[in-house]
Structures are given as structure tokens and as C-alpha cells.
Coordinates of C-alpha atoms in Angstrom, one line a residue:
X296 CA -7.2 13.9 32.5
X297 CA -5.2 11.2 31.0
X298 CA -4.7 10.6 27.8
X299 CA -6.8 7.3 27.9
X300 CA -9.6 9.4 29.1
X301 CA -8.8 12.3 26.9
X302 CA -9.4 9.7 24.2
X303 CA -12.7 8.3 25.4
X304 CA -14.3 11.2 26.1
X305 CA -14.0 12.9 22.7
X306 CA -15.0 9.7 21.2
X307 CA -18.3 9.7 23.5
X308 CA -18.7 13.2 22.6
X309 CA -17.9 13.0 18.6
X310 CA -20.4 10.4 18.5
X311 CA -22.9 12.0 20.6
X312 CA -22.7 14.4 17.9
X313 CA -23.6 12.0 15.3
X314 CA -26.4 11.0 16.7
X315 CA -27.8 14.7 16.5
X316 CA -27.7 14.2 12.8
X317 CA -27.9 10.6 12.1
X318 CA -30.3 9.8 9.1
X319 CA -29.9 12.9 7.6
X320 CA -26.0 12.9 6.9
X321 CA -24.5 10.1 5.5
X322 CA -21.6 8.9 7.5
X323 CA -18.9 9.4 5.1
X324 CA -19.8 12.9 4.6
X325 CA -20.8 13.8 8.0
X326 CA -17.1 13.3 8.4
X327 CA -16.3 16.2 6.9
X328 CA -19.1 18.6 8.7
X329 CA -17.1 17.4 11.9
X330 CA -13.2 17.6 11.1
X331 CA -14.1 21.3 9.2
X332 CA -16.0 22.3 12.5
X333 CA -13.3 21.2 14.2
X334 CA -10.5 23.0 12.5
X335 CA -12.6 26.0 12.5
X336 CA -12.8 26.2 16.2
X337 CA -9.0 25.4 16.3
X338 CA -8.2 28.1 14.0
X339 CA -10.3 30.9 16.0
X340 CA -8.7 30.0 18.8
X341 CA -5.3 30.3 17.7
X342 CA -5.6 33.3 16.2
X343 CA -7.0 35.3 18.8
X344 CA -4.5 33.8 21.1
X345 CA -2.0 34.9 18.5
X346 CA -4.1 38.8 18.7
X347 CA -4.4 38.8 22.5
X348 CA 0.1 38.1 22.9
X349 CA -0.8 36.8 26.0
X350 CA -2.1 39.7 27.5
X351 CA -5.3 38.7 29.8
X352 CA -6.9 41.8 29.7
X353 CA -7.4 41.8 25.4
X354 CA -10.3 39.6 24.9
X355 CA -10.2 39.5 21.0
X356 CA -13.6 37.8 20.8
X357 CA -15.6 41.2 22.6
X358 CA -13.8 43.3 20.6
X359 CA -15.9 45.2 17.2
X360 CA -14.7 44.3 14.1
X361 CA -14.5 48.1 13.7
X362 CA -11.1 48.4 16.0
X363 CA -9.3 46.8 13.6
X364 CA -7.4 48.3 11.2
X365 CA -5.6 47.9 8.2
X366 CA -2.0 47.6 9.7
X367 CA -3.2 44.8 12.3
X368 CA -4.7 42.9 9.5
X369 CA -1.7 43.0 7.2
X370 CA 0.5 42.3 9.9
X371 CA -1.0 39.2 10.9
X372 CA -2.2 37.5 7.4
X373 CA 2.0 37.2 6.8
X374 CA 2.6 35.8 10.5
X375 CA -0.7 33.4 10.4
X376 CA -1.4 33.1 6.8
X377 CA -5.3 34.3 7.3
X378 CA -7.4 36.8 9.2
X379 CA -10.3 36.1 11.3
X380 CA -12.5 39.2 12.3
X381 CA -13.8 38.6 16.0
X382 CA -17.5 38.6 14.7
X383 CA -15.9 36.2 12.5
X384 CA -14.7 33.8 15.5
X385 CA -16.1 30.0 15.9
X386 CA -17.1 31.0 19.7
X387 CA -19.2 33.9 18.4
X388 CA -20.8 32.4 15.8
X389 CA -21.6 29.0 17.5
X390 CA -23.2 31.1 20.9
X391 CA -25.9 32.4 18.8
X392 CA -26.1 28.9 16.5
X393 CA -29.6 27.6 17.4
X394 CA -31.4 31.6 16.5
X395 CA -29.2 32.3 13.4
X396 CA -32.0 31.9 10.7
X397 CA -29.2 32.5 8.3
X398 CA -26.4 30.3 10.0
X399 CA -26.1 28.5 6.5
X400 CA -25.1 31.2 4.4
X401 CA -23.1 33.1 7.5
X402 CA -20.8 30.4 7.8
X403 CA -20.5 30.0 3.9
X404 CA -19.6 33.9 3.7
X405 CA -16.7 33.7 7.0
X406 CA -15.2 31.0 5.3
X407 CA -15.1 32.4 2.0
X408 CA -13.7 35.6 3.7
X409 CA -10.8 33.5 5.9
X410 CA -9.4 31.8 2.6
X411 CA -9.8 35.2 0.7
X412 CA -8.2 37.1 3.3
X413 CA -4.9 35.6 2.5
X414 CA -5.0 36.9 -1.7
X415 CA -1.9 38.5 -3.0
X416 CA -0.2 37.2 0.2
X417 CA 2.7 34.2 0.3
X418 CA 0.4 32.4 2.1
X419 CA -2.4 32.2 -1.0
X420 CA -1.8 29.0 -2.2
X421 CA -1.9 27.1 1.4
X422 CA -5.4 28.8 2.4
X423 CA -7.5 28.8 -0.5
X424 CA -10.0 26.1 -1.0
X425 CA -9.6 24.9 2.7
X426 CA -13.6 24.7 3.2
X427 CA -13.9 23.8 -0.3
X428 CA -15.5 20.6 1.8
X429 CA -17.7 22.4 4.3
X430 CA -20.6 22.9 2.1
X431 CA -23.3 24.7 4.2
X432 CA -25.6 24.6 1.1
X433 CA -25.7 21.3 0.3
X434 CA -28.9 19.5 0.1
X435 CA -27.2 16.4 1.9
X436 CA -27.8 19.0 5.0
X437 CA -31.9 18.9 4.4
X438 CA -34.0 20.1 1.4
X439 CA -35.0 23.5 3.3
X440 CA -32.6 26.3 4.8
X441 CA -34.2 25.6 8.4
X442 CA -33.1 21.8 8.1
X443 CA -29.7 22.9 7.1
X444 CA -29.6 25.0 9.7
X445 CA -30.7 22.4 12.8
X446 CA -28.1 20.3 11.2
X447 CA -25.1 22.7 11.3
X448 CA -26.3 24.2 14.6
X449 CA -26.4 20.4 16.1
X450 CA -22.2 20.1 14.6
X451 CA -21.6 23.9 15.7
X452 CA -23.2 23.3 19.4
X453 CA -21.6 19.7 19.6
X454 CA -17.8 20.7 19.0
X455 CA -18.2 23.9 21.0
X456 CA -18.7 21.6 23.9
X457 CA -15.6 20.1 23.0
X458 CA -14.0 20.5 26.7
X459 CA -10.1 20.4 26.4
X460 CA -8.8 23.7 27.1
X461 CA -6.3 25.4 25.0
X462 CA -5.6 23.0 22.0
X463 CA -1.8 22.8 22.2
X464 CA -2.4 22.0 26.1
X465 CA -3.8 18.5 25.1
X466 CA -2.1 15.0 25.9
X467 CA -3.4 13.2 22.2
X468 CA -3.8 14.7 18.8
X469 CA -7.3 16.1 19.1
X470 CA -7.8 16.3 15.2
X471 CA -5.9 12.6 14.4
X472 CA -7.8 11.3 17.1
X473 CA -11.3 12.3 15.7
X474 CA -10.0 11.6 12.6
X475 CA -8.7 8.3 13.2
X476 CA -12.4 7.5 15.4
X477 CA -14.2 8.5 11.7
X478 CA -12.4 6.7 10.4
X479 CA -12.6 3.6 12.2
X480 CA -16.2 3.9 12.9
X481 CA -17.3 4.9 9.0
X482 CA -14.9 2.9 7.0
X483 CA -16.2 -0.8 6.8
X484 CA -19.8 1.6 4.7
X485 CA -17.5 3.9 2.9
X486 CA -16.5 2.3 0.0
X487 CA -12.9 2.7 -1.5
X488 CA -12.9 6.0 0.6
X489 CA -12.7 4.3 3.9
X490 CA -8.7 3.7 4.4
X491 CA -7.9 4.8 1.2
X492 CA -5.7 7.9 2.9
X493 CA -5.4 6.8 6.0
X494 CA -2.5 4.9 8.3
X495 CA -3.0 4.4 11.6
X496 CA -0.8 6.3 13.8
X497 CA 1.1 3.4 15.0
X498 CA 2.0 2.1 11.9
X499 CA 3.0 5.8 10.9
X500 CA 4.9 6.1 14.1
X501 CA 7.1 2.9 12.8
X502 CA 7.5 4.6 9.3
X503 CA 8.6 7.5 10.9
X504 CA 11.1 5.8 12.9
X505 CA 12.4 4.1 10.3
X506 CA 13.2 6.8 7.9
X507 CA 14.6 9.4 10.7
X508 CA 16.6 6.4 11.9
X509 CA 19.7 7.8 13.5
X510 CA 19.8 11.6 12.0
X511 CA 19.9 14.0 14.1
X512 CA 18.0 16.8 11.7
X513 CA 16.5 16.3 8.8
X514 CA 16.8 18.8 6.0
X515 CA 13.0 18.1 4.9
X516 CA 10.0 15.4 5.0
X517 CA 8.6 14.1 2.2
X518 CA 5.6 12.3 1.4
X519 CA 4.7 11.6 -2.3
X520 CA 1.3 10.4 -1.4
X521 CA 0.5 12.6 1.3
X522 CA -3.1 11.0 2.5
X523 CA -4.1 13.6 5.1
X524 CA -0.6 14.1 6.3
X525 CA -0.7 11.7 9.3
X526 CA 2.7 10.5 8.4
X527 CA 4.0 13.6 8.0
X528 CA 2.8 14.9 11.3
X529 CA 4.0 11.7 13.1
X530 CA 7.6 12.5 11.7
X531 CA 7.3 15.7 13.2
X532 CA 6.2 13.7 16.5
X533 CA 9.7 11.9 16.7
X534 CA 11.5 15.0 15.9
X535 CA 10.4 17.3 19.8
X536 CA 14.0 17.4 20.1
X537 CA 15.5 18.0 17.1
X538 CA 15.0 20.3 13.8
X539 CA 13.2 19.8 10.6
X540 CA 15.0 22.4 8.9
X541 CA 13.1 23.3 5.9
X542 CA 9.8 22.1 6.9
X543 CA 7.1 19.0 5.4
X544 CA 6.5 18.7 1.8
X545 CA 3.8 16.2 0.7
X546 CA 1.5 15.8 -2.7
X547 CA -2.1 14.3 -3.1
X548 CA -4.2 13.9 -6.0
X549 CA -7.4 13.6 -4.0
X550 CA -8.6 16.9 -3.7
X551 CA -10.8 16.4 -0.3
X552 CA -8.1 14.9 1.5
X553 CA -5.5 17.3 0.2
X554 CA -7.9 20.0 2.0
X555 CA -7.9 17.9 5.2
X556 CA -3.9 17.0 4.6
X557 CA -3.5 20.9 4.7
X558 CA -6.0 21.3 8.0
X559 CA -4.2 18.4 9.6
X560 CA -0.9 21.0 9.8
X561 CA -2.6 24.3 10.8
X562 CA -4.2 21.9 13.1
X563 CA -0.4 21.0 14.4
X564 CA 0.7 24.1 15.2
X565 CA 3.0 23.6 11.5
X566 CA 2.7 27.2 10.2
X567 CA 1.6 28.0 6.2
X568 CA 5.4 28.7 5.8
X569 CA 6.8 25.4 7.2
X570 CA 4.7 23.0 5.4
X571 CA 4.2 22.9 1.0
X572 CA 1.2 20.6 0.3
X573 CA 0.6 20.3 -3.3
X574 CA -2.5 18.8 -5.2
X575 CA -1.8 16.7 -8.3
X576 CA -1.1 13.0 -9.7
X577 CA 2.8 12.3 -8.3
X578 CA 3.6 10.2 -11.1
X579 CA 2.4 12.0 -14.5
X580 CA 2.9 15.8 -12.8
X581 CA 5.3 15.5 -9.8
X582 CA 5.9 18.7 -7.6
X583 CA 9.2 19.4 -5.6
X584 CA 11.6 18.6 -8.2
X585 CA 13.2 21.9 -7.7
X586 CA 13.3 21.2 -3.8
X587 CA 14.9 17.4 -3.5
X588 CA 17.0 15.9 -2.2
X589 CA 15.0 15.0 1.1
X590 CA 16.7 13.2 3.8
X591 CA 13.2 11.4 5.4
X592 CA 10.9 10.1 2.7
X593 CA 7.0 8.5 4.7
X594 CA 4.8 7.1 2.4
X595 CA 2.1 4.9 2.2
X596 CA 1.1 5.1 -1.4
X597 CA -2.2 3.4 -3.2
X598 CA -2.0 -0.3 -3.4
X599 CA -1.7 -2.4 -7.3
X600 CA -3.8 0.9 -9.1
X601 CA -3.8 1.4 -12.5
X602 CA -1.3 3.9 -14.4
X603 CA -0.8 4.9 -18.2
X604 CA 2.8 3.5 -17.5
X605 CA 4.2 2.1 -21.0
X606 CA 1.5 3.8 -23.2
X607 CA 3.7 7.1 -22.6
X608 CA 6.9 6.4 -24.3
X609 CA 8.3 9.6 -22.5
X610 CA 7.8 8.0 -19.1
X611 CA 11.2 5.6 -19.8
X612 CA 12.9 8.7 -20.1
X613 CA 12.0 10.4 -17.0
X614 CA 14.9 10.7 -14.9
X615 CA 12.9 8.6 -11.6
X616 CA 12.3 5.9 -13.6
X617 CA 14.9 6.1 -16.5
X618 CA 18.0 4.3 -14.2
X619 CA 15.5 1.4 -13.7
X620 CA 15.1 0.7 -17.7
X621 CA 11.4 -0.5 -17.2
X622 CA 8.3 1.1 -16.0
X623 CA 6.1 -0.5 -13.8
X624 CA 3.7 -2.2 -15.2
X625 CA 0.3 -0.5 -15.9
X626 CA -1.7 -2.2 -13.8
X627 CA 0.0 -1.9 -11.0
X628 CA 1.7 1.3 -10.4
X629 CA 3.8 -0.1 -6.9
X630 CA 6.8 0.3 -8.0
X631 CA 6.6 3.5 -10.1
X632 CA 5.7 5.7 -6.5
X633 CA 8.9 3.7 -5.2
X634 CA 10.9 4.7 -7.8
X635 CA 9.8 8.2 -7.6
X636 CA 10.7 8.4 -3.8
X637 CA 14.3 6.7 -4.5
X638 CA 14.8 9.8 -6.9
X639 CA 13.5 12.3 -4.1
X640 CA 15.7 10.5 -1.4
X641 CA 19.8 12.1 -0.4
X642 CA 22.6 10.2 0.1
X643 CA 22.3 10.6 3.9
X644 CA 18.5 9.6 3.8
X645 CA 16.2 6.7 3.9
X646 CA 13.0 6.5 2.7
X647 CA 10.5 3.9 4.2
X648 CA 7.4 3.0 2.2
X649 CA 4.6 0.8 2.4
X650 CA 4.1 -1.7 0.1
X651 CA 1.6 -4.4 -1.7
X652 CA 3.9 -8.0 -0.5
X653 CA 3.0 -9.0 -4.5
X654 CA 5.6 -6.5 -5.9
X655 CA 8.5 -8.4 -4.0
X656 CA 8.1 -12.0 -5.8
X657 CA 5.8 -11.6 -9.3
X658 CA 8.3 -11.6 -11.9
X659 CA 8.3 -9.5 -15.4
X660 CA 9.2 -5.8 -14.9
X661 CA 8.9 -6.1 -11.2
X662 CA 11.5 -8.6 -11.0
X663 CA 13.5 -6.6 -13.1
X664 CA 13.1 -3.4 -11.2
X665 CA 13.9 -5.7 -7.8
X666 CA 17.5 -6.3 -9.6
X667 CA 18.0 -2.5 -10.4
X668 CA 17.3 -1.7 -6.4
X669 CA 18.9 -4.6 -5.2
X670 CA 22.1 -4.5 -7.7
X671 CA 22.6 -0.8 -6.5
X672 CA 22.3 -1.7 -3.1
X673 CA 19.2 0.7 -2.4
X674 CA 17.2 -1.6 -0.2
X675 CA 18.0 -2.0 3.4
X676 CA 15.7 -3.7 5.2
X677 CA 11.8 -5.3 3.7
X678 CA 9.7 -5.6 7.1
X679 CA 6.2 -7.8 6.6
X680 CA 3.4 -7.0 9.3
X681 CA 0.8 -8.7 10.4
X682 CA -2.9 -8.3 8.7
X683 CA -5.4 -6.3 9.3
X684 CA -3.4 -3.7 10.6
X685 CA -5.1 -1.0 7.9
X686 CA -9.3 0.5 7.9
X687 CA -10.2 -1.0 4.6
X688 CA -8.4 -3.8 4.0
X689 CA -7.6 -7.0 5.7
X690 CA -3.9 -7.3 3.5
X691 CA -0.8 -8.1 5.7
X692 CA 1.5 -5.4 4.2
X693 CA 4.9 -4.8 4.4
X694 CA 7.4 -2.1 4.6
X695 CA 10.4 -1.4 2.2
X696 CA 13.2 1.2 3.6
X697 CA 15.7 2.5 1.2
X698 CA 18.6 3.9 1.7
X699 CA 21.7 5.4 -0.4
X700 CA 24.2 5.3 2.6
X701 CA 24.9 1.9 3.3
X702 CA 28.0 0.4 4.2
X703 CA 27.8 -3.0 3.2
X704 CA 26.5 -5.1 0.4
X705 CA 23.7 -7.4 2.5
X706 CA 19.4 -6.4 3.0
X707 CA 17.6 -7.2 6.0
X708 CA 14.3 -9.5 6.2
X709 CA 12.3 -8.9 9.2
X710 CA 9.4 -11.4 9.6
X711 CA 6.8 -9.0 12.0
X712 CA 3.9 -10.8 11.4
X713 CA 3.3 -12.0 14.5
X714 CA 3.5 -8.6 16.6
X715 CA 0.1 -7.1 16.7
X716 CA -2.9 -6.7 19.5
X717 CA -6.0 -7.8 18.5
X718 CA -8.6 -4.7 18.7
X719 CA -12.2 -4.6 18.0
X720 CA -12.4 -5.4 14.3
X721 CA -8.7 -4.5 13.5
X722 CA -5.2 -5.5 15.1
X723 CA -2.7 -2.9 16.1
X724 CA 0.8 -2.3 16.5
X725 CA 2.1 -2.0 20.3
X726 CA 5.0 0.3 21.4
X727 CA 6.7 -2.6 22.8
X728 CA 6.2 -3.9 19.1
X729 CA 7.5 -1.2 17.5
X730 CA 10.7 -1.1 19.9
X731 CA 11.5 -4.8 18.9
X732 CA 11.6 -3.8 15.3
X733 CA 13.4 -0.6 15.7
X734 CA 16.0 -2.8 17.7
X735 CA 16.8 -5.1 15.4
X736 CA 16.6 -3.0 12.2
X737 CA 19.7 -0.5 14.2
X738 CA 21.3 -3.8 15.2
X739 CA 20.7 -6.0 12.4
X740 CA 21.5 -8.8 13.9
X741 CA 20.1 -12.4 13.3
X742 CA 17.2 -13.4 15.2
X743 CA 15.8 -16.8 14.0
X744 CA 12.3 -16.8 13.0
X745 CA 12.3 -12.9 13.0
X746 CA 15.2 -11.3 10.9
X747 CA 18.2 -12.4 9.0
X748 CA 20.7 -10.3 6.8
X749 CA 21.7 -11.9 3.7
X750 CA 24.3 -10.8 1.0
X751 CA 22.8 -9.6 -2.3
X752 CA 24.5 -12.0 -4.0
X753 CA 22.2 -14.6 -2.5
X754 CA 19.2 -12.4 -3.4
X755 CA 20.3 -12.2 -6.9
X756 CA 20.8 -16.3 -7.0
X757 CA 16.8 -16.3 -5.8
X758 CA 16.3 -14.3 -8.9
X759 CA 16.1 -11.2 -6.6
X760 CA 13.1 -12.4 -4.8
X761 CA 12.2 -10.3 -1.7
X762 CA 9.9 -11.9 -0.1
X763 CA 10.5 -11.8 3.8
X764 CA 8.9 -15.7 4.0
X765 CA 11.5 -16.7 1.1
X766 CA 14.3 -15.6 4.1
X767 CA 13.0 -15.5 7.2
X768 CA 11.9 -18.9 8.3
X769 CA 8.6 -19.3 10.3
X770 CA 8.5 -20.8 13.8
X771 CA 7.1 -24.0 13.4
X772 CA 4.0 -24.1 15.9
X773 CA 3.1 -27.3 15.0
X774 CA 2.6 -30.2 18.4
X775 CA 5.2 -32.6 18.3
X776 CA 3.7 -36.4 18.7
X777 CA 5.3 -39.3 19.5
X778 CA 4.3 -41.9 17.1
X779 CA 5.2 -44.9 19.6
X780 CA 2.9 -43.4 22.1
X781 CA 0.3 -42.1 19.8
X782 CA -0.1 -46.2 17.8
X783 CA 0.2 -47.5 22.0
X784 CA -3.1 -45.4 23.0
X785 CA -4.5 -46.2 19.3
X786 CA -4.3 -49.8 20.2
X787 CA -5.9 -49.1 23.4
X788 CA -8.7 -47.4 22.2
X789 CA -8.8 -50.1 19.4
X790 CA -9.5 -52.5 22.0
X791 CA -11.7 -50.9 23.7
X792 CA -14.0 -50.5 21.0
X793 CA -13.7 -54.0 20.0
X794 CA -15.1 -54.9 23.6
X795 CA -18.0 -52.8 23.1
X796 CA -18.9 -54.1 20.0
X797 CA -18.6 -57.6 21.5
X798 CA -21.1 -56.4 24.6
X799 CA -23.6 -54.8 22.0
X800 CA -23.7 -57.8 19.8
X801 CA -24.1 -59.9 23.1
X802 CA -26.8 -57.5 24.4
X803 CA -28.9 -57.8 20.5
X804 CA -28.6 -61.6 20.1
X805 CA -30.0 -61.8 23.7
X806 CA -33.2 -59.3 23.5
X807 CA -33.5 -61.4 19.8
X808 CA -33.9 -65.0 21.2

């Protein structure tokens, strides 16, 4: 099956799903019956693969929980992070879904007993709360314990028939894909939730690119605004041959999509040791201090929201925004999260970030903060998109990368507006689209209408404005007319009409006499 197909059919199936329980579950939050279904089933199965070491003839999942003892249980909570009894299993509890009169409060109790299983353990901190989500109480299930029950059975009996094998055997990214379908699908109903967390994966892929730009390992990934980690995981995608040596660190202050960021890399095979996913506001409590300098920083932060900014004198002194001498402003918190990730970045590093266009031309402490990044020669390249690219929003965004190894004085404008495939109700980025950028940000060469390199000086004379359309010029698209030729066929028609208007009249006096 390719990966086309792959794509389609969990789609067909995902929604088939819905259907089971549409009317009952609003979209938003049927969401996360799905994705928490699905990562159970992923985490059963890789656990008793991980109990069975490959050995055909151990079937973990018709074993008794009473063959297990205390030794096998410690011995795989510090390799996995969790333990999962086999009675305990997705497989074994979705089989006998549709007669469990207690399937409800069954599932409530194995989840409860997966993140407790991991207490007094290193990997604590990076299990509990995981199905904090997965309410199998809730009254948005039904008002009675049999309507909550159909429901979940439906969602339990749905993903089971999930037909792709082992997990790590698949061609896409079964849990970004359903995500991403969710997404798409729920996001235009949902409210400030619907893309609020979310960049498609080939706008991450680019960001990715663009920050791992020519290192051949990375020390760490970092994303200060960590979504549900699908720009983390799609650095991990362009690293197959290389080595992220100290794993991905990322902090969200949304506490539901810091579950699903944190099920996202279980879900990719990134063990509890190898990824540090923190939960908190990155500008007023930031984590990782301790742990910079990163050398790839991904991040697709909240557009123009609101922060206390200015009304907490000790924010000037902070040491991320501090070198800047001004905070951004309160009302629009842009350039604060870009701050922060310059102070998180290493000299060999680059960060790439996506940004509201506004912040690169309003003047005030934006401006002002422009000078400090562009004085210090911090920004490398400022790439615009084209619109629509994002659920939720129909802004054309662009994309700043910093860097602190650069070896000449000049930033890069590349005007990528135009590259994008027009899908359903949103546009996309191609590979092929993503190549041309990635070929002219390593080259930086001059292409007209798409990139230019200009000295800061210059920027600085255009009171460091960064606008890409302030550099780059647009290809005029515009028909060219020939005047001569246009006032020859004007004449023409001129004529023309006059000779009709002569017949008419001629026609009008006759009928009147």
C-alpha cells in the first residue's frame, strides 16, 4: 500500500468512525476520544512488542497478569517509562468492547494505572496526566453509563480496525496524519482552537530545513512553543541519518495540547528519556534555562497576543530581552517569543520562526528591536509565504531565521508568495517548492522577483524595515497594451457604432412617417 493510499484509507476509516458518534460528540472534542484511542493502541502494541523481544512464541496479550512479577515490571517502567498488564492491553480490552457494561470506568481505571505505574520513577513527570484528556466519564459521552459506553465502544471498535500492521512499519505518520485530517476537517467550527497549535507538515518540514541547514548533528531541538510537537518531530524527520544528541525539548502552556505534544513522541518511537516537554507560559516562567544553548530552534509561536510586557519592570532585566533595551509591546507579544529563542540559540545554530509580517515594518519598540537584531547581525534570511497556508487563518505569514554564525554583514529577502498548490479550502507547500527555497537560502544568490541579499547598512537607511515587499520586487503581471493599436481599434469600433446609430435613427424616422 502506498503512502497515497495509506493516507486515504485512514481518512475513510477515521471518519467512518465519526459518523458512529456524530451528534453526540462535538467535533472538537471527539478529537480527542480519537487521537487518545489511538495512542493507546500504539502504546499496547509497543510494549508488548518490547515484552515479547522478538520471540514468536511469547504472546504477551494471552498471558495472566499473574506471571508477572515484580522484577519484570521494574525492569521495564525504566526502559519504556510505563507498564501495561496484558489484561490491561488496547487489543484485550477493545475485543470484549461492545459487552463490557463497565467499559467506562475500566478504561478510566487502566489509564489511571499506566500513568501511575511510572511514580517514583525518572520517567514520572513525562507520563502523568497523559489521558488527563480521555475522559470516559464525561457527560459529553451521553447522560447514562450505557450511552457512554456505545460511544467509547463505537471509538474502541473503530481504531481497532485500524489495518496497518506494526506501527513503525507504516509509509506516513499515522498519528500526524489523523491529526492533521482533525484538524483540517474540525477547524473552520472550532473556534480559536482550530490551528491555534497546529503547522502543517510541509510548512514544518521547511522550518525544519531551515534551522538544521548544513549541521551535521545537532546538540538539541528546541521549540518554545511546542503546539503538539509537529515541528519537533519533523526535525527529527530530516535528521534519519544523523544524530540528535541530547534529544527534543519543547514548552506549551496549553495543557491539552501539551498532553497530545507528549503522545505525539511516544507515538514516534522518541523514548520518555529523549524528549523534555514542559507545561507553562514561555515568556513569564521559561523552562530549559539550565539546558541551552540549542543548535536548532522550530517554532511557530501565537500570532499579535497579548502579554503583561512593560507592566513588569523586571522583564527589562531579564537576560532574553535585556540586550534588546525594550520589551515588546503588550499587545503583541511577537517579538518577545523571538527574543526568547535568540537567547536559547548557540553560536553554530539557527533558529527559524514563524512570524505575524506586521512585526517587520510597524514602528515603535518593534522597530527598535528590528535595529538590535539587525545591528547585531542576528537575522539571516526573512522568507514571506503565500496565504492560507495555516487551519485557522487565511494570513500570508512569513518566516524569520536567525543565526549567530554568519560571515558577512548582508540578510536575505525571499519573496515565496507565489509557491503554493491550491487544495480544497487551503493552499499547500510542494516539495518542489520547498527545494527552490532551500536552494536559494544555501546559495543566496539574487533571483529577481524572488530573493535579493542586501547589506544592513541599507536596511538600517530604510529605518530597519524588513519587509520582504520593501526588497524583493514583484513580477509585474500586468498585459502590456499598445496604445497606437488600442486608440486604432477604438476608432474602429467608434465608427462602427456611429453607423448603427445612423441605421437606428433611419429605421425610427421611417416606421414614424
Amino acid at each position: 500500500m502506498t503512502s497515497t493510499q495509506q493516507r486515504a484509507e485512514l481518512q475513510r476509516q477515521i471518519w467512518q468512525i465519526a459518523n458512529e458518534v456524530r451528534g453526540s460528540v462535538d467535533g472538537w472534542d471527539f478529537k480527542q476520544y480519537v487521537l487518545g484511542t489511538l495512542f493507546y493502541r500504539f502504546i499496547s502494541e509497543n510494549f508488548a512488542t518490547y515484552i515479547e523481544g522478538g520471540d514468536e512464541s511469547v504472546k504477551y496479550a494471552a498471558l495472566g497478569d499473574e506471571v508477572i512479577t515484580a522484577e519484570i515490571k521494574d525492569d521495564a517502567i525504566k526502559t519504556k517509562g510505563y507498564f501495561i498488564y496484558p489484561s490491561q492491553l488496547f487489543v484485550n480490552v477493545a475485543s470484549n468492547a461492545n459487552k463490557n457494561e463497565n467499559l467506562n470506568t475500566d478504561l478510566a481505571k487502566i489509564f489511571s494505572a499506566i500513568e501511575s505505574s511510572a511514580n517514583g520513577y525518572p520517567s514520572e513527570q513525562d507520563i502523568k496526566g497523559l489521558f488527563a484528556d480521555f475522559d470516559t466519564t464525561s457527560n459529553r459521552l451521553g447522560n447514562t453509563v450505557t450511552d457512554k459506553n456505545t460511544r467509547l465502544a463505537a471509538v474502541l471498535k473503530g481504531v481497532e480496525k485500524l489495518s496497518f500492521g506494526h506501527f513503525e512499519e507504516n509509509k506516513i505518520d499515522l498519528f500526524g496524519d489523523a491529526y492533521e485530517f482533525l484538524i483540517s476537517n474540525y477547524a473552520a467550527n472550532a473556534g480559536k482552537s482550530g490551528g491555534e497549535f497546529f503547522t502543517p507538515q510541509k510548512v514544518s518540514k521547511l522550518i525544519a530545513q531551515l534551522a538544521m541547514h548544513k549541521q551535521a548533528t545537532v546538540n538539541k531541538i528546541y521549540d518554545p512553543a511546542a503546539g503538539s510537537g509537529s515541528l519537533l518531530l519533523q526535525a527529527k524527520k530530516q535528521f534519519d541519518e544523523h544524530v540528535v544528541e541530547e534529544g527534543f525539548f519543547g514548552q506549551e502552556i496549553n495543557h491539552t495540547t501539551y498532553n497530545l505534544a507528549r503522545m505525539n513522541m511516544f507515538l514516534h518511537n522518541i523514548n520518555y528519556d529523549k524528549f523534555h516537554m514542559a507545561l507553562g507560559n514561555t515568556l513569564l516562567d521559561p523552562h530549559f534555562g539550565d539546558d541551552k544553548p540549542f543548535d536548532a530552534i522550530v517554532s511557530n509561536p501565537p500570532y499579535s497576543v497579548n502579554w503583561i510586557g512593560s507592566d513588569d519592570p523586571t522583564l527589562i532585566n531579564d537576560e532574553r530581552f535585556a540586550p534588546a533595551g525594550v520589551l515588546a509591546p503588550k499587545s503583541k507579544a511577537d517579538f518577545a517569543f523571538v527574543l526568547h529563542a535568540l537567547s536559547y540559540l548557540s553560536s553554530k545554530g539557527r533558529a527559524a520562526i514563524v512570524c505575524f509580517p506586521g512585526i517587520f515594518y510597524r514602528g515603535g519598540a518593534e522597530q527598535k528591536i528590528r535595529q538590535y537584531l539587525v545591528d547585531n547581525n542576528y537575522v539571516e534570511t526573512i522568507i514571506s509565504l503565500a496565504p492560507n497556508l495555516f487551519f485557522g487563518t487565511s494570513i500570508a505569514v512569513t518566516i524569520l531565521v536567525l543565526s549567530k554564525h554568519k560571515t558577512d554583514n548582508k540578510t536575505q529577502f525571499i519573496d515565496a508568495s507565489a509557491l503554493f498548490k491550491k487544495e480544497t479550502n487551503n493552499n499547500t507547500l510542494t516539495d518542489s517548492h520547498i527545494e527552490q527555497i532551500m536552494e536559494v537560502f544555501d546559495t543566496k544568490n539574487n533571483v529577481e522577483h524572488f530573493a535579493k541579499s542586501l547589506e544592513n547598512a541599507a536596511i538600517a537607511a530604510n529605518d530597519y524595515n524588513l519587509s520582504v515587499s520593501s526588497y524583493v520586487e514583484a513580477k509585474d503581471t500586468r498585459e502590456v497594451v499598445e496604445i497606437a493599436q488600442l486608440n486604432a481599434e477604438l476608432k474602429t469600433t467608434v465608427a462602427k457604432i456611429d453607423k448603427l446609430r445612423a441605421e437606428i435613427d433611419a429605421i425610427v424616422a421611417e416606421i414614424e412617417a
